[in-house]
């Protein structure tokens, strides 16, 4: 049994963690245990379970799957990580330039705090994510996308496919 991603948003609670293994059944009423916080698992099929990542303060917690009554636990397979890291929420302070954001094709620089410098970070324009280049943990370079709203586009930061900051 293994899971990914190994880290995620700490306060927005919008992402999901995928657990792969075998023998998962919906009748077991599985729960995902992030430390002492349990959330309802969603069984996709006998080989995959999805767990909503709960709101949590930043830090590292033990992760495993339990049944609703905590009679048994499924821990990750030996040799695979068994800990999940809640990362601090990213904050966006400014986007420059502020013009041409809705037309697409331009490069904008996004300033803020707590940007994950992994390869899986992006800028979210309205609801569409583009791949960002993390120059530092407080500066991103992002290509813009076309948007029908010519007046403005909301900008947020996405990590591992989910929004990890409030929008600007």
CSV table of C-alpha atoms in Angstrom, one decimal:
chain,number,residue,atom,x,y,z
A,1,UNK,CA,0.0,0.0,0.0
A,2,UNK,CA,1.3,3.5,-0.9
A,3,UNK,CA,-0.1,7.0,-1.1
A,4,UNK,CA,0.5,10.3,-2.8
A,5,UNK,CA,1.1,13.1,-2.6
A,6,UNK,CA,3.3,13.0,0.5
A,7,UNK,CA,2.6,16.6,1.4
A,8,UNK,CA,-0.2,19.0,0.9
A,9,UNK,CA,-2.2,22.1,1.9
A,10,UNK,CA,-2.4,22.7,5.6
A,11,UNK,CA,-5.4,25.0,5.9
A,12,UNK,CA,-7.5,25.0,2.7
A,13,UNK,CA,-8.5,21.4,2.9
A,14,UNK,CA,-9.4,21.1,-0.8
A,15,UNK,CA,-7.0,18.4,-2.1
A,16,UNK,CA,-7.2,14.7,-2.1
A,17,UNK,CA,-4.7,12.0,-1.3
A,18,UNK,CA,-4.7,8.8,-3.4
A,19,UNK,CA,-4.0,5.5,-1.7
A,20,UNK,CA,-3.2,2.5,-3.9
A,21,UNK,CA,-3.1,-1.1,-2.8
A,22,UNK,CA,-5.5,-4.0,-3.0
A,23,UNK,CA,-8.6,-5.4,-1.3
A,24,UNK,CA,-10.3,-2.1,-0.6
A,25,UNK,CA,-14.1,-2.5,-0.2
A,26,UNK,CA,-16.7,0.1,0.5
A,27,UNK,CA,-18.5,-2.1,3.0
A,28,UNK,CA,-15.6,-1.7,5.4
A,29,UNK,CA,-16.4,2.0,6.0
A,30,UNK,CA,-12.8,3.0,5.6
A,31,UNK,CA,-11.4,6.1,7.2
A,32,UNK,CA,-8.2,8.0,6.5
A,33,UNK,CA,-6.2,8.8,9.6
A,34,UNK,CA,-4.0,11.9,9.4
A,35,UNK,CA,-2.4,11.7,12.8
A,36,UNK,CA,-5.5,12.0,15.1
A,37,UNK,CA,-7.7,13.5,12.5
A,38,UNK,CA,-9.9,10.9,10.7
A,39,UNK,CA,-11.8,11.6,7.5
A,40,UNK,CA,-14.2,9.4,5.4
A,41,UNK,CA,-12.4,7.5,2.7
A,42,UNK,CA,-13.9,7.2,-0.8
A,43,UNK,CA,-13.3,3.8,-2.3
A,44,UNK,CA,-12.8,4.1,-6.1
A,45,UNK,CA,-12.3,0.4,-6.7
A,46,UNK,CA,-10.5,-2.6,-5.0
A,47,UNK,CA,-7.1,-0.9,-5.7
A,48,UNK,CA,-7.7,2.8,-4.9
A,49,UNK,CA,-9.0,4.9,-2.1
A,50,UNK,CA,-9.2,8.7,-2.2
A,51,UNK,CA,-8.9,10.7,1.1
A,52,UNK,CA,-9.8,14.4,1.4
A,53,UNK,CA,-6.9,16.2,3.0
A,54,UNK,CA,-8.3,17.8,6.1
A,55,UNK,CA,-7.6,21.3,7.4
A,56,UNK,CA,-4.6,21.0,9.7
A,57,UNK,CA,-1.8,23.1,11.1
A,58,UNK,CA,1.6,22.7,9.3
A,59,UNK,CA,3.6,19.7,10.4
A,60,UNK,CA,4.2,16.0,9.9
A,61,UNK,CA,1.7,13.3,10.9
A,62,UNK,CA,1.5,9.6,10.7
A,63,UNK,CA,-0.9,8.4,7.9
A,64,UNK,CA,-2.8,5.1,7.6
A,65,UNK,CA,-6.2,3.7,6.7
A,66,UNK,CA,-8.6,2.4,9.4
A,67,UNK,CA,-12.0,0.9,9.5
A,68,UNK,CA,-14.8,3.1,11.0
A,69,UNK,CA,-14.5,1.4,14.3
A,70,UNK,CA,-10.7,1.4,14.4
A,71,UNK,CA,-10.6,-2.4,14.7
A,72,UNK,CA,-7.8,-2.7,12.1
A,73,UNK,CA,-5.4,-0.4,10.3
A,74,UNK,CA,-3.7,-0.6,6.9
A,75,UNK,CA,-0.3,1.1,7.0
A,76,UNK,CA,1.8,1.8,4.0
A,77,UNK,CA,3.9,-1.1,2.7
A,78,UNK,CA,7.4,-1.5,4.4
A,79,UNK,CA,9.9,0.8,2.6
A,80,UNK,CA,7.3,3.4,1.6
A,81,UNK,CA,6.7,6.6,3.6
A,82,UNK,CA,4.1,6.5,6.3
A,83,UNK,CA,4.0,10.2,7.1
A,84,UNK,CA,2.2,13.1,5.5
A,85,UNK,CA,3.5,16.6,5.7
A,86,UNK,CA,1.0,19.5,6.0
A,87,UNK,CA,2.6,22.5,4.4
A,88,UNK,CA,1.9,26.1,5.3
A,89,UNK,CA,-0.7,27.9,3.1
A,90,UNK,CA,0.8,30.0,0.4
A,91,UNK,CA,-0.2,33.6,0.2
A,92,UNK,CA,-0.3,35.8,-2.9
A,93,UNK,CA,0.6,39.5,-2.4
A,94,UNK,CA,1.0,40.8,-5.9
A,95,UNK,CA,0.9,40.0,-9.6
A,96,UNK,CA,2.9,42.0,-12.1
A,97,UNK,CA,2.2,43.1,-14.7
A,98,UNK,CA,-1.5,43.4,-13.9
A,99,UNK,CA,-2.4,44.1,-17.5
A,100,UNK,CA,-2.7,41.4,-20.2
A,101,UNK,CA,-3.6,38.7,-17.6
A,102,UNK,CA,-6.9,37.9,-19.3
A,103,UNK,CA,-5.5,37.8,-22.9
A,104,UNK,CA,-3.0,35.0,-22.3
A,105,UNK,CA,0.5,34.4,-23.5
A,106,UNK,CA,2.2,36.9,-21.2
A,107,UNK,CA,4.5,36.1,-18.4
A,108,UNK,CA,3.5,37.4,-15.0
A,109,UNK,CA,5.5,37.4,-11.8
A,110,UNK,CA,3.6,36.4,-8.6
A,111,UNK,CA,5.0,37.5,-5.2
A,112,UNK,CA,3.9,36.0,-1.9
A,113,UNK,CA,5.0,33.6,0.8
A,114,UNK,CA,5.3,29.9,1.4
A,115,UNK,CA,5.5,28.9,-2.3
A,116,UNK,CA,6.4,25.2,-2.7
A,117,UNK,CA,9.4,25.1,-4.9
A,118,UNK,CA,8.5,21.6,-6.2
A,119,UNK,CA,8.0,20.8,-9.9
A,120,UNK,CA,4.3,20.5,-9.3
A,121,UNK,CA,3.5,24.2,-8.6
A,122,UNK,CA,1.4,26.4,-10.8
A,123,UNK,CA,-0.6,29.6,-11.1
A,124,UNK,CA,-4.3,29.3,-11.2
A,125,UNK,CA,-6.1,31.9,-13.4
A,126,UNK,CA,-9.7,31.7,-12.5
A,127,UNK,CA,-10.0,27.9,-12.6
A,128,UNK,CA,-7.3,27.0,-15.1
A,129,UNK,CA,-3.8,26.1,-13.9
A,130,UNK,CA,-0.5,26.8,-15.7
A,131,UNK,CA,2.9,25.4,-14.8
A,132,UNK,CA,4.9,27.9,-12.8
A,133,UNK,CA,8.6,28.3,-12.4
A,134,UNK,CA,9.5,28.8,-8.7
A,135,UNK,CA,12.3,31.3,-8.7
A,136,UNK,CA,12.3,31.4,-4.9
A,137,UNK,CA,9.8,30.5,-2.2
A,138,UNK,CA,8.3,33.9,-2.6
A,139,UNK,CA,8.5,34.6,-6.4
A,140,UNK,CA,6.9,32.6,-9.3
A,141,UNK,CA,7.0,33.1,-13.0
A,142,UNK,CA,3.8,32.1,-14.8
A,143,UNK,CA,2.5,32.1,-18.3
A,144,UNK,CA,-1.0,33.5,-18.5
A,145,UNK,CA,-4.1,31.9,-20.2
A,146,UNK,CA,-6.9,33.5,-22.2
A,147,UNK,CA,-10.0,34.3,-20.1
A,148,UNK,CA,-13.3,35.6,-21.3
A,149,UNK,CA,-13.6,38.1,-18.5
A,150,UNK,CA,-11.7,40.9,-20.0
A,151,UNK,CA,-11.7,43.0,-16.8
A,152,UNK,CA,-9.8,40.8,-14.5
A,153,UNK,CA,-8.8,37.2,-13.6
A,154,UNK,CA,-8.4,35.8,-10.1
A,155,UNK,CA,-4.9,34.5,-9.5
A,156,UNK,CA,-4.0,31.8,-6.9
A,157,UNK,CA,-1.3,29.2,-6.4
A,158,UNK,CA,-1.8,25.5,-7.1
A,159,UNK,CA,0.3,22.6,-5.8
A,160,UNK,CA,-0.2,19.0,-6.7
A,161,UNK,CA,-3.2,20.0,-8.8
A,162,UNK,CA,-5.2,21.8,-6.0
A,163,UNK,CA,-5.5,25.4,-5.0
A,164,UNK,CA,-3.2,26.2,-2.1
A,165,UNK,CA,-3.6,29.9,-1.6
A,166,UNK,CA,-6.3,32.5,-1.4
A,167,UNK,CA,-6.8,34.3,-4.7
A,168,UNK,CA,-5.8,37.9,-5.5
